[in-house]
Amino acid sequence: MAEKPRIGVFVCHCGLNIAGVVDVKRVAEEAKKLDGVVFSTTYVFMCSEPGQKVVENAIKEHKLNGVVIANCSPSLHEKTFRNAAARAGLNPYRVEIANIREQVSWPHEHEPEIATRKAIAVVRATVERVKNNMTYIPYEVPVTKAVLIIGGGIAGIQAALDVADAGYEVYLVEKSPTIGGKMLFLSETFPTLDCPQCIETPKMTDVSQHPNIHLMTYSEVESVEGYLGNFNVKIKRKASYVDFDKCTGCTDCLRVCPVKAPNEFDRGLTKRGAIYMANEQAVPLVAVVDEKYCIEVNFQKRVKAGKVKPREKPVCSKCVEVCEADAINLLESNEKIVEVKVGAIIVATGFELMDMKKLPEYGGGEVPDVIDALAFERLLAPSGPTAGVPKRPSDGKIPKSVVFVSCAGSRDPEHGVAYCSRVCCMYLAKQAMLYKHAVPDGRAYNFYIDIRSNGKGYEEFVQRVREEGDLIYLRGKVSKIFRKGDKVVVWGADTLTGQKVEIETDLVVLATAMVPPPEIKKLAAKLRIPTDEYGWLSEAHLKLRPLETVTAGIFIAGAAQFPKDITDTVSQASGAAAKVLTMFSQPKLKREPIVAEVDTEICAGCGLCKEQCAYDAIRIDEKKNISVVNEALCEGCGACAAVCPSGAMRLRNLTKKQVIEMIEVLTENY
Amino acid sequence: MSELKVTESNLEKVDEVIRISGQNIYSCYQCGKCTSGCPSAGLMDIVPSQAMKFLQLGEVEKVSESNTPWVCLSCFICSVRCPKGIDIAAIMEALRLMKLRTNFDYVHPNKIQEEEREILPPIAFVSAFRKMTP
């Protein structure tokens, strides 16, 4: 600040949140005595409209060139007051927040005198900081009006349709051979009992026919470079050995393939060939060859590796022979990398179920008639392997009784995950109802800890299932499940009667915890977005920015963030699409100018800052041997400035000088 | 903690309770409001809400062998207050009926103590024989 400082200090009461502990009048009076402060006042709610007017008027009247607002956390109202300053003609980056609520009045609730003295110290330190604040102007960056959506489940489908309908291009990348995601596995959906064939497949068809959507199934994101508005993405189209443009989906090849591999779509309950289609509703309706299982592909690989000699005739070419469209080529991998430019990315990678093997006391993976809930969905689905009448895996008999086990891995911080998977109570009630429809003389039991049914129509649905006697509820967590003859024995309890309970049953369904897909960590690293302790993608703010990540231009939707049902997933997907459309509605995007900058006179090009940067925003200019900050990528975290041994790297408006002066003020009495 | 085996034959016994009482036992979601309002719950072996749960699990005998149906005053507070509209008093009546139909006398004139006979009002004998004998 070259000119003489004229700083205003505005102390907020925050109702009684601050004023109930801190003597705000005294804080304002003490602030007035500070060198450079020309105005100070208090107001009951500074963030209210009249409160903001107080700030605006003072800026104009007293010709302020710096403003300190003593109130709540900057994450709440920094923007509010920077906008107010801008309206009054002051550069918004001349405004700083002194947090006297979260860091003063709340933690020191019972010691008002100490709190008041601390508030005065915090305000004094912030005044020192503002004295050296500079004027900055936000950057403008161009925006490529196309979006990459990772994951073709119901979240990705909904977001893709919303963005595409608004007239922008969408690249929808899905790792499996079809879009549809986990929803397509389901028999029916709670609480309306719509089948996914009725409500999801029309959306899938819309995706494949939409002129603005580039559908890339059997593909994975290879790398992501660039920044908000300008991402360069490399996408790997995995080797499918089938030309998707030629394949007609006739299924001739599926019938001749001699290989038997576990069918993922039926959770391994049935077999499929090495060449297969994900299911009858697959979009696109094409076959793919599974490299892992195909005899010919593996033979050709060994030939290439020099392990065996090439043969004149192929080892197996049954599928190639029957393919009238001439779409299959097993001799050559058709893997390729496609590059696209997009302005925004929506990550909708969904969830997996916890492996049953992690629950050995429940016989997971050991007892054949203990299955997970997605497998039971397949047994209940009219399109599934048993045409909707469940038959148990061990002997194909129709189970006369089924025990449903809630919280198998959920709400179990010792053996599984601490959180509630949110959908199990509901789908178990639904599964019990469908089971009773298929097997009217069957019995269904559910061991639960709490019934969580907090959605529209959910509680009514659970009570309907209960009243119809479709499901007998037992309140207690199951302790052990084991095989006894051709029966499965469940040891549980009912704490409502205070009894230990033993049930001999035909089939057990475990509501295993929803967990993040194993590949998510790698993808998050490519995207430079954080995950939480479990591996779910972290949102920028749980309450107020649930669809954004901390990396600008990257959004999240659906169960990739945390377990959620279809209703919430679709809402979030449309929300994320709206966020993207907000970006695309602007000709240029504004970026915060509070980023790192290098003093090129001092920088020795040691590269420590580059290693620290979580956003890949720093490169070393080999010629000049200095660090260069990419301002569009920098998020202004300050890690580089902290690590710089020479002080060449600094964060704007939080320079070393500013920090040291603040510390001096705060420690002068020690 | 005693052990409870949920079996098909036990569950079928519940159907009789349902038939006689006309009440859907499976409606109960264990809120406990019947027990909280019951004036004689303190004297019962099994409180009304637990009795409902035992019935849902097929334990008819456990409830009908307890003193619960006999301690019940048929005051209908539980039935009036039940959020799911279950007439719990009717279920208690059904349990008593089922027991009485086996020719069981819950009160026998000869087994009433001399001193009790002197202090109890005649109406108590009338209602006891009406309610607790076949």
Tab-separated table of N, CA, C and O in Angstrom, chain A residues 42 140 240 243 256 276 310 358 379:
chain	number	residue	atom	x	y	z
A	42	THR	N	-19.521	-0.841	15.282
A	42	THR	CA	-20.068	-2.186	15.463
A	42	THR	C	-21.466	-2.195	14.865
A	42	THR	O	-22.077	-1.153	14.663
A	140	GLU	N	-9.145	-13.552	-16.378
A	140	GLU	CA	-10.183	-14.115	-17.229
A	140	GLU	C	-9.581	-15.257	-18.026
A	140	GLU	O	-8.479	-15.147	-18.550
A	240	SER	N	-11.481	-54.125	-27.436
A	240	SER	CA	-12.716	-54.924	-27.416
A	240	SER	C	-12.709	-55.970	-28.526
A	240	SER	O	-13.528	-56.872	-28.536
A	243	ASP	N	-15.518	-54.258	-33.798
A	243	ASP	CA	-15.770	-52.937	-34.377
A	243	ASP	C	-17.210	-52.540	-34.039
A	243	ASP	O	-18.163	-53.101	-34.583
A	256	VAL	N	-21.705	-69.292	-29.815
A	256	VAL	CA	-20.684	-70.259	-30.228
A	256	VAL	C	-19.436	-70.221	-29.351
A	256	VAL	O	-18.623	-71.141	-29.398
A	276	TYR	N	-18.987	-61.373	-25.207
A	276	TYR	CA	-20.266	-61.267	-24.487
A	276	TYR	C	-20.871	-59.884	-24.668
A	276	TYR	O	-20.191	-58.933	-25.067
A	310	PRO	N	3.811	-69.016	-34.095
A	310	PRO	CA	2.521	-68.733	-34.726
A	310	PRO	C	2.017	-69.951	-35.502
A	310	PRO	O	2.815	-70.762	-35.986
A	358	LYS	N	-14.994	-60.192	3.446
A	358	LYS	CA	-14.558	-59.401	4.596
A	358	LYS	C	-15.427	-59.667	5.820
A	358	LYS	O	-15.193	-59.102	6.880
A	379	LEU	N	-31.761	-62.339	-8.768
A	379	LEU	CA	-32.656	-63.491	-8.634
A	379	LEU	C	-34.122	-63.059	-8.639
A	379	LEU	O	-35.006	-63.850	-8.955
